[in-house]
Each structure stands twice: as C-alpha cells, then as structure tokens.
XYZ file of C-alpha atoms in Angstrom:
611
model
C 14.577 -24.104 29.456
C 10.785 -24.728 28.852
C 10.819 -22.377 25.818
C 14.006 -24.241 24.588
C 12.475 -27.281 24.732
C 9.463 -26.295 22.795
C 11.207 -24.771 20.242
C 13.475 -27.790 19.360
C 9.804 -29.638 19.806
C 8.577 -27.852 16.985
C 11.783 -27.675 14.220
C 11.897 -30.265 11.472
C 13.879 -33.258 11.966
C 14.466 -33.284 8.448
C 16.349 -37.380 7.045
C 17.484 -35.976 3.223
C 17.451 -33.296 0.685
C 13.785 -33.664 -0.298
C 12.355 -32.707 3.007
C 14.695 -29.639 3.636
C 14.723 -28.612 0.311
C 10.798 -28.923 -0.032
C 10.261 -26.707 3.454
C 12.383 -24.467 2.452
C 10.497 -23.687 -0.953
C 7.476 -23.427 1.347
C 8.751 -20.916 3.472
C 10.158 -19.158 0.421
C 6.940 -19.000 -1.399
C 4.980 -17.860 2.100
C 7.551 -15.013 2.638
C 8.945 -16.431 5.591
C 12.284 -15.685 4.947
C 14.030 -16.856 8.516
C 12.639 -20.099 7.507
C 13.366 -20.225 4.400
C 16.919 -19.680 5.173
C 17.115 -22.187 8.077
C 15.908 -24.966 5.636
C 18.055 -23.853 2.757
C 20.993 -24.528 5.059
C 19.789 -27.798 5.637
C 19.295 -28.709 2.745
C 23.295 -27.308 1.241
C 24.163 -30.013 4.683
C 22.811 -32.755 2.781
C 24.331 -31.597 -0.703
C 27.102 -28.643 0.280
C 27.955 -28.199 -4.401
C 23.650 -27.908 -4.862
C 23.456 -24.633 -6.903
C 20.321 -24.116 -6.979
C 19.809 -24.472 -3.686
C 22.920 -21.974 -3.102
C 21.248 -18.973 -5.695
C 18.070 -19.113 -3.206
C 19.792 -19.188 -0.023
C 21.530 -15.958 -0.965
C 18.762 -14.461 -2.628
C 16.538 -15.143 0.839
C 19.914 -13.855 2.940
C 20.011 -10.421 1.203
C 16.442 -9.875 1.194
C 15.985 -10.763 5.067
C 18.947 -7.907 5.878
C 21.607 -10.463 5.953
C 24.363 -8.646 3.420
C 27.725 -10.180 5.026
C 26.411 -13.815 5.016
C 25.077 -13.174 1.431
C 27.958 -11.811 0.550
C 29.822 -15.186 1.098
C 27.885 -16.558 -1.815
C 27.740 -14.158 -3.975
C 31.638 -14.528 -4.491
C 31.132 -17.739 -5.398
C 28.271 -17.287 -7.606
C 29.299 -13.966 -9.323
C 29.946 -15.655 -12.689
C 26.465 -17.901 -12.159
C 24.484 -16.417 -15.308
C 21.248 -17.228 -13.417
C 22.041 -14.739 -10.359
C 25.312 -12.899 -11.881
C 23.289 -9.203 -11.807
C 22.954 -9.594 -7.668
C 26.216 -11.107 -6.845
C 27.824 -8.628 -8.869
C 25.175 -5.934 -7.634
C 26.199 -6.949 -4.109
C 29.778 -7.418 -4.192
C 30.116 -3.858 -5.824
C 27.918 -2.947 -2.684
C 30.590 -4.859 -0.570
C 33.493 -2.628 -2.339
C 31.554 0.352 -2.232
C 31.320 0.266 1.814
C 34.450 -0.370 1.846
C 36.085 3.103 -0.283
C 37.086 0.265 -2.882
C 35.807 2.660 -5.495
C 37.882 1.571 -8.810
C 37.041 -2.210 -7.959
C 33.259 -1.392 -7.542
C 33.281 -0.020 -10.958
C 34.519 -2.939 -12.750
C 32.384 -5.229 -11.422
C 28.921 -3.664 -13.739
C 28.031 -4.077 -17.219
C 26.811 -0.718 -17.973
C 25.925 -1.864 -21.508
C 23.198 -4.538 -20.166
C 20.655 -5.082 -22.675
C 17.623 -4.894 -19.908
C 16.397 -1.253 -19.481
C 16.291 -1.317 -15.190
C 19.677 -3.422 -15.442
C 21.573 -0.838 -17.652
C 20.018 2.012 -15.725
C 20.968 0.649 -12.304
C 24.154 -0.476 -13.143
C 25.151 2.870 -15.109
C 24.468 5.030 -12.073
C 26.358 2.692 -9.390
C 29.284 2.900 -11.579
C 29.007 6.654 -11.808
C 29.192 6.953 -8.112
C 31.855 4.661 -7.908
C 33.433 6.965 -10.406
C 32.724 9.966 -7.968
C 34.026 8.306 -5.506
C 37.836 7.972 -6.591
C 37.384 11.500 -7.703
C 36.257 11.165 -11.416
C 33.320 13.302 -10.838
C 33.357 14.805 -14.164
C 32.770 11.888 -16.232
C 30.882 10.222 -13.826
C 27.846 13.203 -14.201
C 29.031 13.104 -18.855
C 28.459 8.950 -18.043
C 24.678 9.486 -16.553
C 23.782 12.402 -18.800
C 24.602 10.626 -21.777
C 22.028 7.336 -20.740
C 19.436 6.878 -23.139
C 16.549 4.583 -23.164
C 12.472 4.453 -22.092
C 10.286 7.770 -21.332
C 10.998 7.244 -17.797
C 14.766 7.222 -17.756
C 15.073 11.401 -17.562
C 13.107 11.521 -13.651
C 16.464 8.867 -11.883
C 18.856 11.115 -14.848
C 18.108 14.142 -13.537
C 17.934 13.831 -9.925
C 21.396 11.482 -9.949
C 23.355 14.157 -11.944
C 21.670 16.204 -9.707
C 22.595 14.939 -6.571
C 26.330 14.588 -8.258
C 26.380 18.197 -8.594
C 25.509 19.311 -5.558
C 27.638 16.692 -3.852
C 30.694 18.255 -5.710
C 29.656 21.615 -5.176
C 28.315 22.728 -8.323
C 24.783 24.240 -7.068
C 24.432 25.692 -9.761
C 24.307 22.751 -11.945
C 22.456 20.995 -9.089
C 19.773 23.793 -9.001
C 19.193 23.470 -13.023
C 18.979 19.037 -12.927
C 16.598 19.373 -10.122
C 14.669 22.077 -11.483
C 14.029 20.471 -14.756
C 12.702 17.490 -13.294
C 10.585 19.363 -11.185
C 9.300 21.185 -13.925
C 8.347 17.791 -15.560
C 5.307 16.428 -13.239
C 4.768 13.539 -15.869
C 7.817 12.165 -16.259
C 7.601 12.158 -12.327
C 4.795 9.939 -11.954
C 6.773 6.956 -13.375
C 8.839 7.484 -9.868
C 7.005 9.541 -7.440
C 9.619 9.077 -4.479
C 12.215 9.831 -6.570
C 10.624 13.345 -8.110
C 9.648 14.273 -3.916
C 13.204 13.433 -3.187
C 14.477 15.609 -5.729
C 11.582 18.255 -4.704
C 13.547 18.116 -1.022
C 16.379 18.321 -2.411
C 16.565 21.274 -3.848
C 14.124 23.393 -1.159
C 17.184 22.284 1.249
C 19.727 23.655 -1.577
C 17.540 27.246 -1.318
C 17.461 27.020 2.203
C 20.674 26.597 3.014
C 21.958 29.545 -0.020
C 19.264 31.418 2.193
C 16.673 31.941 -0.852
C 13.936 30.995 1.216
C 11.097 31.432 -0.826
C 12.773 30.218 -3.972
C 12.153 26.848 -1.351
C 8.998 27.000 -0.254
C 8.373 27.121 -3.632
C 9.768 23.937 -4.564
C 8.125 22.683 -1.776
C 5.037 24.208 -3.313
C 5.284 22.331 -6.376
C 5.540 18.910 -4.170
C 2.566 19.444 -2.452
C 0.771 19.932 -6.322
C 2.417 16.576 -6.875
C 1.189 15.017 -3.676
C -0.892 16.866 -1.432
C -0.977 16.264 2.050
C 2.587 14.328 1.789
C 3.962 14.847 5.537
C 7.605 14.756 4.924
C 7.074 18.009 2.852
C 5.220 19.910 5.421
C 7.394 19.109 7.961
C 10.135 20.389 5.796
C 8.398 23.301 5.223
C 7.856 23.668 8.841
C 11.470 23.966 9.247
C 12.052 25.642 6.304
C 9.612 28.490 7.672
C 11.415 28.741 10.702
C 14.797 29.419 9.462
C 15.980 26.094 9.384
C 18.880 24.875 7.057
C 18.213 21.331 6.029
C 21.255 18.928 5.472
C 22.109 17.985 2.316
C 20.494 14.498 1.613
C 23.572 12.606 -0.738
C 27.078 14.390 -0.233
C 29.272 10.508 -0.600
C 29.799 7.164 -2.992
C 28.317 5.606 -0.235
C 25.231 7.472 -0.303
C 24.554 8.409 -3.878
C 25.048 4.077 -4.412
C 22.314 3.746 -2.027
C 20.002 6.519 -3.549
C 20.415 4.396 -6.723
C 19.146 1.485 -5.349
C 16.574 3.405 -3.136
C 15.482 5.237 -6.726
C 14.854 1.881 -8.159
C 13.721 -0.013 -5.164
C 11.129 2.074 -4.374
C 9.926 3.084 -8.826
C 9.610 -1.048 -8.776
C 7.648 -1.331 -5.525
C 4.538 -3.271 -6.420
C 3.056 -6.796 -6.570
C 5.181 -9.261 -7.591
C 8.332 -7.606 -7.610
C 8.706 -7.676 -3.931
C 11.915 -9.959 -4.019
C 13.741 -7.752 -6.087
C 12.619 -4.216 -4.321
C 13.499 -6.308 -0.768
C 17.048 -7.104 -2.232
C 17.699 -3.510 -3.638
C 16.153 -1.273 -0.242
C 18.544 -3.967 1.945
C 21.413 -3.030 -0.324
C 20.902 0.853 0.016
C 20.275 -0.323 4.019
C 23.320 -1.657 4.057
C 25.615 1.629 2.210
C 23.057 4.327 4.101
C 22.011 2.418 7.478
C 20.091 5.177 8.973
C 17.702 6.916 5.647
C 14.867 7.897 6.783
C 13.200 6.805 3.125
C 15.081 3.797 3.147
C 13.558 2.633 6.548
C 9.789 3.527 5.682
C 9.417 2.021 2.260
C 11.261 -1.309 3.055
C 8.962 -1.046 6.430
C 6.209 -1.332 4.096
C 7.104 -3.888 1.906
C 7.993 -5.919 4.835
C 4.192 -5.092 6.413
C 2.991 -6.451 3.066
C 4.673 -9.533 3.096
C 3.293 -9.996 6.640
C 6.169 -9.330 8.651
C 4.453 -6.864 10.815
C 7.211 -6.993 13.962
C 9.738 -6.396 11.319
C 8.361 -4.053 10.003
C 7.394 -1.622 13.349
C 11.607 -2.300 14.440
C 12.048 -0.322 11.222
C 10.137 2.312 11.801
C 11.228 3.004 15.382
C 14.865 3.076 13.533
C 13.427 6.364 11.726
C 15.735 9.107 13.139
C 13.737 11.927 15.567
C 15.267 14.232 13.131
C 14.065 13.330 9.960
C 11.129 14.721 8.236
C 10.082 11.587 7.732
C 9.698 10.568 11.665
C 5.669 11.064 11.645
C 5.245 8.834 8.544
C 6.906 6.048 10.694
C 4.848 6.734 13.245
C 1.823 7.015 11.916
C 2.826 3.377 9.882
C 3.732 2.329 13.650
C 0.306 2.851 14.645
C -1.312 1.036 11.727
C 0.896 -1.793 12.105
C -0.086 -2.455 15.891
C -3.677 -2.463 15.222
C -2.820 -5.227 12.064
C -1.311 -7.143 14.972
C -4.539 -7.100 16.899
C -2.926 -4.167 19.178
C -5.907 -2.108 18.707
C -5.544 -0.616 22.387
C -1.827 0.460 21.978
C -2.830 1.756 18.224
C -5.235 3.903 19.207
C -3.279 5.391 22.082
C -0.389 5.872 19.766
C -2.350 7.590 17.034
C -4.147 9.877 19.438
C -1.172 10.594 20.909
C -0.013 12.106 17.179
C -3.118 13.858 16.703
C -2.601 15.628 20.149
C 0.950 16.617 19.035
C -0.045 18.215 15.874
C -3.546 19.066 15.254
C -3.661 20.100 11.704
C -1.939 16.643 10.690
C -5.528 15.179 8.582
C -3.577 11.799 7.529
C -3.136 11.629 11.851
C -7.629 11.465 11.606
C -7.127 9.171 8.990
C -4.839 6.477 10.964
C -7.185 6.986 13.521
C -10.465 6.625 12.104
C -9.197 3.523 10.277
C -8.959 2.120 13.466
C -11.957 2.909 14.840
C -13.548 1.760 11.916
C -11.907 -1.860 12.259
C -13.367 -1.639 15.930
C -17.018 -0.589 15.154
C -16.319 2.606 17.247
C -18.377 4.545 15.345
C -19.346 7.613 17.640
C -15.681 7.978 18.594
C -15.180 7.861 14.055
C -17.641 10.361 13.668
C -16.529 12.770 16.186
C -12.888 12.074 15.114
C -13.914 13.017 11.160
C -15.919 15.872 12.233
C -13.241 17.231 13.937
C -10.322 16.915 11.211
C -13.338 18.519 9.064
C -13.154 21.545 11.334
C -9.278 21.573 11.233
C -9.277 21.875 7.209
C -11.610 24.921 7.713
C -14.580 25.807 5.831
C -12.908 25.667 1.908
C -11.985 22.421 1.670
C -10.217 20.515 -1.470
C -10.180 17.681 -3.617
C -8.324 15.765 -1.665
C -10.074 16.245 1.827
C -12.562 13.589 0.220
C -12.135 11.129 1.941
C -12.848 13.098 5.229
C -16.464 13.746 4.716
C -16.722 9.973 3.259
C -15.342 8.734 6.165
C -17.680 10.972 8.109
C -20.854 9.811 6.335
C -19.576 6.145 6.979
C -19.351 6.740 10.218
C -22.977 8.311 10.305
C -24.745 5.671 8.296
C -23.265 3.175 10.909
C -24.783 5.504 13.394
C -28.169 5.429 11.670
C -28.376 9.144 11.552
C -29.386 9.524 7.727
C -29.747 13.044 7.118
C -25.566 13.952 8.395
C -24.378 11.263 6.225
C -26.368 11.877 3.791
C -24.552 15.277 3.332
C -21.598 14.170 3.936
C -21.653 11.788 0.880
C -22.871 14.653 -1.013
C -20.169 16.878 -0.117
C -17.850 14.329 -0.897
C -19.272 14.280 -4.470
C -18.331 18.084 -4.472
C -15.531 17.608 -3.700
C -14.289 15.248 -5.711
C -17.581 14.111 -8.724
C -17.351 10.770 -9.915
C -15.505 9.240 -7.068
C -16.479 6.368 -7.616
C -16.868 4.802 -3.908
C -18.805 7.543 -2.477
C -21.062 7.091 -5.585
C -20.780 3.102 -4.910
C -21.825 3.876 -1.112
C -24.684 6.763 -1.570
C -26.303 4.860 -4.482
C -26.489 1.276 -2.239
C -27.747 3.328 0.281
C -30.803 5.363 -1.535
C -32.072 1.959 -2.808
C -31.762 0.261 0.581
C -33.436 2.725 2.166
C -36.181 2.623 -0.444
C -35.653 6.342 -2.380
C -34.004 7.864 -4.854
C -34.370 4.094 -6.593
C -33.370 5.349 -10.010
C -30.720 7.826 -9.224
C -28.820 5.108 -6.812
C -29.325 2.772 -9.377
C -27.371 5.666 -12.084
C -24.789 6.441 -9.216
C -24.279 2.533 -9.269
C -23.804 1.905 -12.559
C -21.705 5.120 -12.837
C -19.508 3.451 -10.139
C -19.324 0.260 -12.237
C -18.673 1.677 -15.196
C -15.443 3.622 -13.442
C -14.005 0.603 -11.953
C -15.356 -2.772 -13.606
C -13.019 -4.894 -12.180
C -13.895 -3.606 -8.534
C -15.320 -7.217 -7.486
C -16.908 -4.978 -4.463
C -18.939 -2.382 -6.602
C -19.922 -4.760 -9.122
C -21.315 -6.890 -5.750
C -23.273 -3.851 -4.964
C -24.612 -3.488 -8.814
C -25.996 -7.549 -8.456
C -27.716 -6.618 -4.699
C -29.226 -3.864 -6.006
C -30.714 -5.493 -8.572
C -31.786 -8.313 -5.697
C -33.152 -5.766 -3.367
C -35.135 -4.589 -6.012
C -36.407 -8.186 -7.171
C -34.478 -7.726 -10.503
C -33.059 -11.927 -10.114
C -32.016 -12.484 -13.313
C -29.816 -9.066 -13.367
C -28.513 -10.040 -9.580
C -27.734 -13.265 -10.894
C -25.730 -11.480 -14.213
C -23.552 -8.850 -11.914
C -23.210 -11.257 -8.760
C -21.918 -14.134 -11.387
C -19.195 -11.468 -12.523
C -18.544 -9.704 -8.522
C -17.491 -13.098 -8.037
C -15.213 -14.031 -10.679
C -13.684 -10.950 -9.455
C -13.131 -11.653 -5.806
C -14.386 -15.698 -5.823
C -13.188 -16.178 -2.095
C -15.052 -13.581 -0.768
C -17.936 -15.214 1.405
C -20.201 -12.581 1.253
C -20.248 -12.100 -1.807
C -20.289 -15.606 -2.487
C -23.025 -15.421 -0.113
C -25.073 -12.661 -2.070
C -24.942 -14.945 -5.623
C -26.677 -18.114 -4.031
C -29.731 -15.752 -2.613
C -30.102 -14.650 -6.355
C -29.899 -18.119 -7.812
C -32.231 -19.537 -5.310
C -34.580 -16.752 -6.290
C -34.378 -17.968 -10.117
C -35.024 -21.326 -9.548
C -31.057 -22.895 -9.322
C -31.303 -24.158 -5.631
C -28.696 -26.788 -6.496
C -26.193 -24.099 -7.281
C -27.549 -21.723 -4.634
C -26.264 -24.343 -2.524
C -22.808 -24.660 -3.450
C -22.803 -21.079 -3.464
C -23.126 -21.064 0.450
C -21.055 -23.579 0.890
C -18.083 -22.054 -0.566
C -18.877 -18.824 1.282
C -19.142 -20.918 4.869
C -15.661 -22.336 3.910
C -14.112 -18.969 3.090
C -14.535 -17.953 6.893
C -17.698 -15.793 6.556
C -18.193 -12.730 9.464
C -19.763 -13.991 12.758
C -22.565 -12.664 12.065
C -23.305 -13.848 8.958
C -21.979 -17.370 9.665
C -25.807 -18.735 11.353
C -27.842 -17.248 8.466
C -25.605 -19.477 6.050
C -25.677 -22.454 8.313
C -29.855 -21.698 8.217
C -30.130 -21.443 4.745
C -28.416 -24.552 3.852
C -30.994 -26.137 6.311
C -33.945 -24.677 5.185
C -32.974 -22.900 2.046
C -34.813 -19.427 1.372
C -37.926 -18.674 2.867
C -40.408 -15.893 3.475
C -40.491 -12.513 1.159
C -38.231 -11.335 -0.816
C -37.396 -8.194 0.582
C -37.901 -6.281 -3.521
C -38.638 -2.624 -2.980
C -41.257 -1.497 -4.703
C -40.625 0.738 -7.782
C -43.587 3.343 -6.460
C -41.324 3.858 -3.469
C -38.323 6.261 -5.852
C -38.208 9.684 -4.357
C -41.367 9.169 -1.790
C -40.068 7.910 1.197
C -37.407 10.372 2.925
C -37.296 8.539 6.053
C -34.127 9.278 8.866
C -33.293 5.246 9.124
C -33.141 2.655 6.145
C -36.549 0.836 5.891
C -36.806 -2.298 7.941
C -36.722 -5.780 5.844
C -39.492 -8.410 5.861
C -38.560 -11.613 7.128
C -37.202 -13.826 5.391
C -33.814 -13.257 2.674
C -31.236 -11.572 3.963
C -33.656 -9.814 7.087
C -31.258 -11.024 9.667
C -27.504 -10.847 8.160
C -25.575 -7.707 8.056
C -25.292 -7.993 4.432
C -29.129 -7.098 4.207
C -29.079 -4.512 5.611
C -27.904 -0.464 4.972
C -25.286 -0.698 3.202
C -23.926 -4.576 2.270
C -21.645 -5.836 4.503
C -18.923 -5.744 1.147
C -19.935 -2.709 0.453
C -18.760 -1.655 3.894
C -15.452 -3.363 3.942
C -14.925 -2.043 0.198
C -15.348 1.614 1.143
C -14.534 2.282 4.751
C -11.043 3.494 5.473
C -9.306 0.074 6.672
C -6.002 0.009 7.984
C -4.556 -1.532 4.318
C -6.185 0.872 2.857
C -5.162 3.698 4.755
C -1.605 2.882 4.642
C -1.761 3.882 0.645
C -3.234 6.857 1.735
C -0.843 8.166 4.129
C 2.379 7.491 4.298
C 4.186 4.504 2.032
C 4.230 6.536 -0.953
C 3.990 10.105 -1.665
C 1.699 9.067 -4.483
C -1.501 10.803 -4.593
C -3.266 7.697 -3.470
C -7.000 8.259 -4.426
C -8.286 5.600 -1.638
C-alpha cells in the first residue's frame, strides 16, 4: 500500500492538453517510452480526434513491444500519409500472423519511390506470396528488384531462404553461395551476410557435406573473426550435429525481412525506426535468437538496461547465439552498477569455455571499470596463453588490454611490450600508438618518437576528441603552450563536455597568459561532473590559479632515461590530479576496454569491430 501510495505521489496530475502533451514529448525525446505512452494517453483524454498526438502514441506503442494496442491505431491511421508506411507495415504484420496471406499482400506499395521502402515492402509481399503458395513468382518478384549497390546482399539471401524453404537446395545453395562469395557487398549488412553464412553451413550439414560447411563457416570467420555464434555452430557442426533450418514459413521469412533491415539500419539516429522493425519481426518470430540480441542492444543504448537483460535471458539454451546474450547479460549488470553479479557471471563463462577470448574481454572490461588491475592483468595474460604463441590481427586488443593493465600496475617494462606487440600485431592502430606515445613522453623518453606515434594517431583519427587531447598534453608536458593551447582548443570542440579535457585547455591558457579564459575553462569542467579525484585540484586552481613549475620535460631527456616507473612531477600543474600523471586520465578512458566499448567488440554485431 506504501509503494501505491508513492507511486500515485509521484504521477502528473496533469489540468489540459499542454501539460500531457508537453511530458509526453519529454519522455519521447529521453527514450522513455512507458512514459511517453502514459502521457500520450492523457493527452488523446483531453482531445480523443488529436492526430498528431495519435501517430506518436502508436509509433511509441510498437516500438516499446506493444503490437496489438498499436495495432488499434494503425487501422485508423493506415491512409494518414504522415505514418501510412507503419500502419500499413504493421497491419500486413497483423495479417501475416494471422495466415491472412493474400490480404497481407495488398496492403504494400512495392513500387515506393524510397530505396529501404521499396526494398522492404517488395520482400514482405514476396513472402506473403509464398505463403498462399505462389512461391514461384514470389522468388521471379525479389530477383527482379533493382536499385543501390547494396540491394544484391537482402536479394540473395531472401531468394535464398525462399528456396530452401520450398525445397529447392539447390537453388538455395547457389543464392547463398554468391553472396558469400561477395564479402563487399556484405559489409553494407554484416548480420545479414553471417546469417546467410549459417545458413547455408546448416544446408551442408544437414545434406551431410560436412566440410563443404565448415567451409562456409570458414569464410564467416574471414568476415568476422572471433564471431561466437559461428564457432558455436561449428562446434556442433564438428560433432555431427544437423542444424535446423533458420526460415522454413511466411511467418518467418516476414520477420527475417524486417530483422535484415532492422538490424543493416542499426545506428545513431535511426533507433525509432530499427525499434519498430526488430518489434515487428518479435512479434511474427517471438523466440529468434538474432532478433532478441540486436533489439537487446538497441534497447541497452537507449538506456533501458532491465529491458534489455529480460531479452537476453529470452535467448533460447539452444541457439548458437545463447553466449552472446550472456556475455551482453554480463555487461549490462555491471552498466547497472551490478559489478559483483557481473563479474561472477562473466567468470562463470570463462570457466565454461576457456578458449572463448571475447569471455576475457567482458571480463577485463569490468575489471577495468573497477580499477582491479592485478585481477586485469592476470585475466589478459591468461586469454594471451589461450590464443597460443602465433597470435593474429585481431588478438590486438589482448596485449593492449594487457599493457593497460600493466601501466596501471606501474610495471613499465611488461607493458611496454605488450604495446609493442600490439603494434605487431596490428601497425598503425591507432590507440595503442595514442597510448605508447603519451606514455614515452610522460615518462620522459623516447620524446620524439611518442611525439611521431602521436601525431600518427592524430592523423588516423582527427576527429578522436580523446587523441587529439593527448596531442595538446603532450605538447603541455613538454612546455610547448602555444601548441597545447592549438590541439586542446580543437580536443575540445570535439568532445566540449568532457571535464578533463576541458580541464587540460585552461592549464595551457593559464600558461600563455589567458587566466581569464583559463578560468572559465575550469569552470565548465567542474560543472560537467569531473572524476573525484580531479574535482579538489579544480576547486584549488580556481582559488589560487596555477602555481609552482611547470612540469616541461626537458628535450635532453629523449632516449636517456629508461626508468621502470614514469618520472615523478614537480609540484605544482597537474602534480596531484590523475590527469598528470602516466597516461592522462582521457587518455585512459579513451583506450581501455570499457563496458560500451566492449559491447561493439563482442557480441551486438558480427562486424569486425576494430575497438
């Protein structure tokens, strides 16, 4: 009764339109769809014929997973130019669940003049098509689309997937072959080409050409290395397993469509409109695995993280894409502050399957966020061990992570190599470069090369707010003001509500002589919720402004000093904040392996993700 109470303490007691309506545009614009909703329905009480009001209300009810309540609207809107693509998009979704084939596939304009529109709605209507039995013309209808260079990749697999549905492997072997055999056109939808990659490998399987599979498999793993759903395919591939076919009904070729699509469009800014299609595809194919992950993490990124871990527990044990939820399980408790119960679940997965790196990865991340850095390093060394002494390209990030964790560690010489196997590994990356360059000059050697390594880094990513911030502190550290001032000036343009680095420019224009807008400078980065511990060196310098030496190392020092532990600082600019010391506090959030971060890396996507 006590919660009850407080709840109705703390809704709106909204007296018009105005108030409702304005809430609700709030919540809409913060993602927070339940609201959102709530207040749109307040605000139709106060004017039930609004229209407006009505297209966002069902826009927000199909994007928070509420089809049959959406659908309401939708009938009434389906002529509505402004929304007519959804309604019509959801009430062939309506007909399609229910075997209503022949009515789903009037209710399209395959001719639309938008590219994505035309696409989409050309390959529902085909599977409508299939589903009243006019497979046929339904596969003539998709093979004859034309349009951008990234049409063939969703051509191939749907006629594909057609095929095999109707029993034509043979036909299904050749669509899914040919996009296989086209990496580039791939890249414009990577979850579609992997999907089509597991498609046919299950096709071999099952016609018992097993390594006819594995080597379809093989040319997934070229695509994206590391992917887990693959290996654990493989896995059961290997052991004689016969993997069911992924799309054999109307229902579940119409939500591959809008899976296809959802997931090619899944960026920033078109998270509305990859939330309504992967809740349409939800609604035809409740239980895909692929389904379930992706929207998972869309609906982490819009900062729905209990959402978003009920989705991922909905992942079927059976499904080769099980660990990827799990592993996005255990990076979404620790993004909830969880970091006890993330770290128990992501051991847990390492303990289950050794040889899993991206398990290291989730791991590390989190020890990383909690400054655990002898449990990091020992977790790093270990997956290094696991990959076995000739490492690739894309085991990176492991001896980064491992030098990180090092550095942090204050033992020099191991991350030291690290970062240099790294660069090995993969030359030109341009963090490690970023991270070994900061460190030479901090530590007083090697000022030239870190200074190259730098600029190299710089030069690779120039709108990296993060490197640049390490170009301008360089320069500082090295009494260069008037540089520092150039690069910091642009770091922050780049990422203006970072406080550190907000922090970083008013040092350098205090050094030049501009204490006026040195001053403003810390101000905005004490309002931007600086780190604890650099919050009492900002409060001291807008006291007392800069005082003491300025900390430049001395150009005699290149190459001389190969010291274990970065030089100590004088008193005085930046001695006693983390950002002074080895490396800059930025340049440690920018590079270590951060949940966020992480997430690209292991699971969302079977992109190659380079962080």
């Amino acid at each position: 009764m006590a919660a009850t109470a407080q709840e109705q303490e703390t809704q709106p007691n909204f007296l018009g339109f105005a108030g409702a309506y304005l809430a609700a545009r709030t919540a809409d614009v913060d993602n927070d769809t339940s609201r959102a909703i709530e207040f749109y329905g307040k605000a139709l009480e106060f004017d039930p014929k609004n229209i407006e009001v009505k297209q966002r209300l069902m826009v927000a009810l199909f994007s928070g997973g509420r089809f049959s309540e959406g659908a309401v609207l939708a009938r009434e809107l389906k002529d509505d130019p402004a929304v007519a693509q959804v309604s019509r998009l959801a009430l062939m979704v309506e007909a399609i669940s229910k075997r209503e084939y022949r009515k789903a596939a009037s209710l399209l304009d395959s001719d639309d003049s938008n590219p994505i529109d035309r696409l989409l709605n050309t390959l529902m209507k085909a599977w409508a098509q299939f589903g009243y039995g006019e497979g046929e013309a339904a596969i003539a209808s998709i093979q004859a689309l034309e349009g951008p260079p990234w049409y063939p990749v969703f051509i191939r697999y749907h006629a594909g997937a057609m095929a095999q549905a109707m029993g034509k492997k043979a036909e299904a072997r050749k669509q899914f072959t040919d996009l296989i055999a086209d990496p580039q056109s791939g890249a414009a939808a990577p979850d579609t080409y992997i999907r089509a990659v597991m498609a046919l490998a299950g096709l071999e399987a099952r016609e018992g050409n097993k390594r006819a599979a594995l080597d379809a498999l093989a040319a997934g793993e070229e695509f994206s290395p590391g992917y887990a759903p693959l290996a654990a395919l493989q896995q059961r591939i290997e052991s004689d397993g016969k993997p069911e076919p992924g799309v054999m009904t109307a229902q579940q070729g119409t939500a591959a469509v809008l899976f296809t699509l959802g997931s090619a469009l899944n960026r920033e800014g078109a998270e509305e409109t990859v939330a309504v299609y992967l809740q349409f595809a939800r609604t035809l194919d409740p239980q895909n695995a692929a389904t379930l992950v992706i929207l998972g993490g869309l609906t982490e990124r819009l900062g729905k993280l209990e959402e978003a871990i009920k989705l991922y527990e909905a992942v079927p044990d059976t499904s080769p894409m099980r660990r990827v939820s799990e592993l996005q399980l255990g990076l979404a408790l620790a993004d909830l502050g969880r970091n006890g119960e993330a770290k128990d679940h992501l051991k847990a997965l390492i303990e289950s399957d050794p040889r899993d790196i991206r398990s290291y990865l989730a791991y590390g991340s989190v020890l990383s966020q909690d400054k655990d850095y002898v449990e990091m390093a020992l977790t790093y060394e270990t997956a290094i061990s696991v990959i076995g002494p000739v490492p690739t390209r894309n085991d990176w990030n492991l001896f980064f992570q491992a030098g990180i964790a090092n550095e942090r560690l204050k033992q020099w010489p191991k991350a030291e190599a690290h970062f240099k196997r790294a660069l090995e590994l993969y030359p030109d990356q341009p963090q490690v470069m970023n991270y070994l360059g900061y460190s030479w000059i901090d530590m007083n050697i090697n000022l030239e090369e870190g200074m190259d390594l730098i600029r190299a880094a710089v030069d690779l990513r120039p709108n990296d707010g993060y490197i640049v911030d390490s170009l301008g502190w360089a320069h500082y550290r090295l009494g260069q003001y008037d540089d520092a001032v150039r690069e910091l000036e642009r770091a922050v343009e780049l990422k203006p509500a970072d406080p550190t680095i907000n922090d970083h420019l008013g040092d350098a224009y205090w050094r030049v002589g501009r204490e006026l807008e040195a001053t403003f400078q810390w101000k905005r980065a004490l309002s931007n919720e600086p780190p604890e511990d650099l919050l009492p060196e900002i409060e001291r310098k807008l006291k007392e402004g800069l005082t003491g030496a300025t900390n430049a190392v001395p150009a005699t020092a290149n190459g001389t000093d190969q010291g274990s532990e970065p030089a100590e600082l004088e008193d005085g600019a930046g001695a006693d904040k983390k950002s002074g010391l080895a490396p800059a506090e930025t340049l440690k959030r920018q590079a270590s392996l951060d949940t966020q971060t992480c997430k690209a890396a292991i699971a969302t996507s079977p992109c190659n993700a380079e962080n």
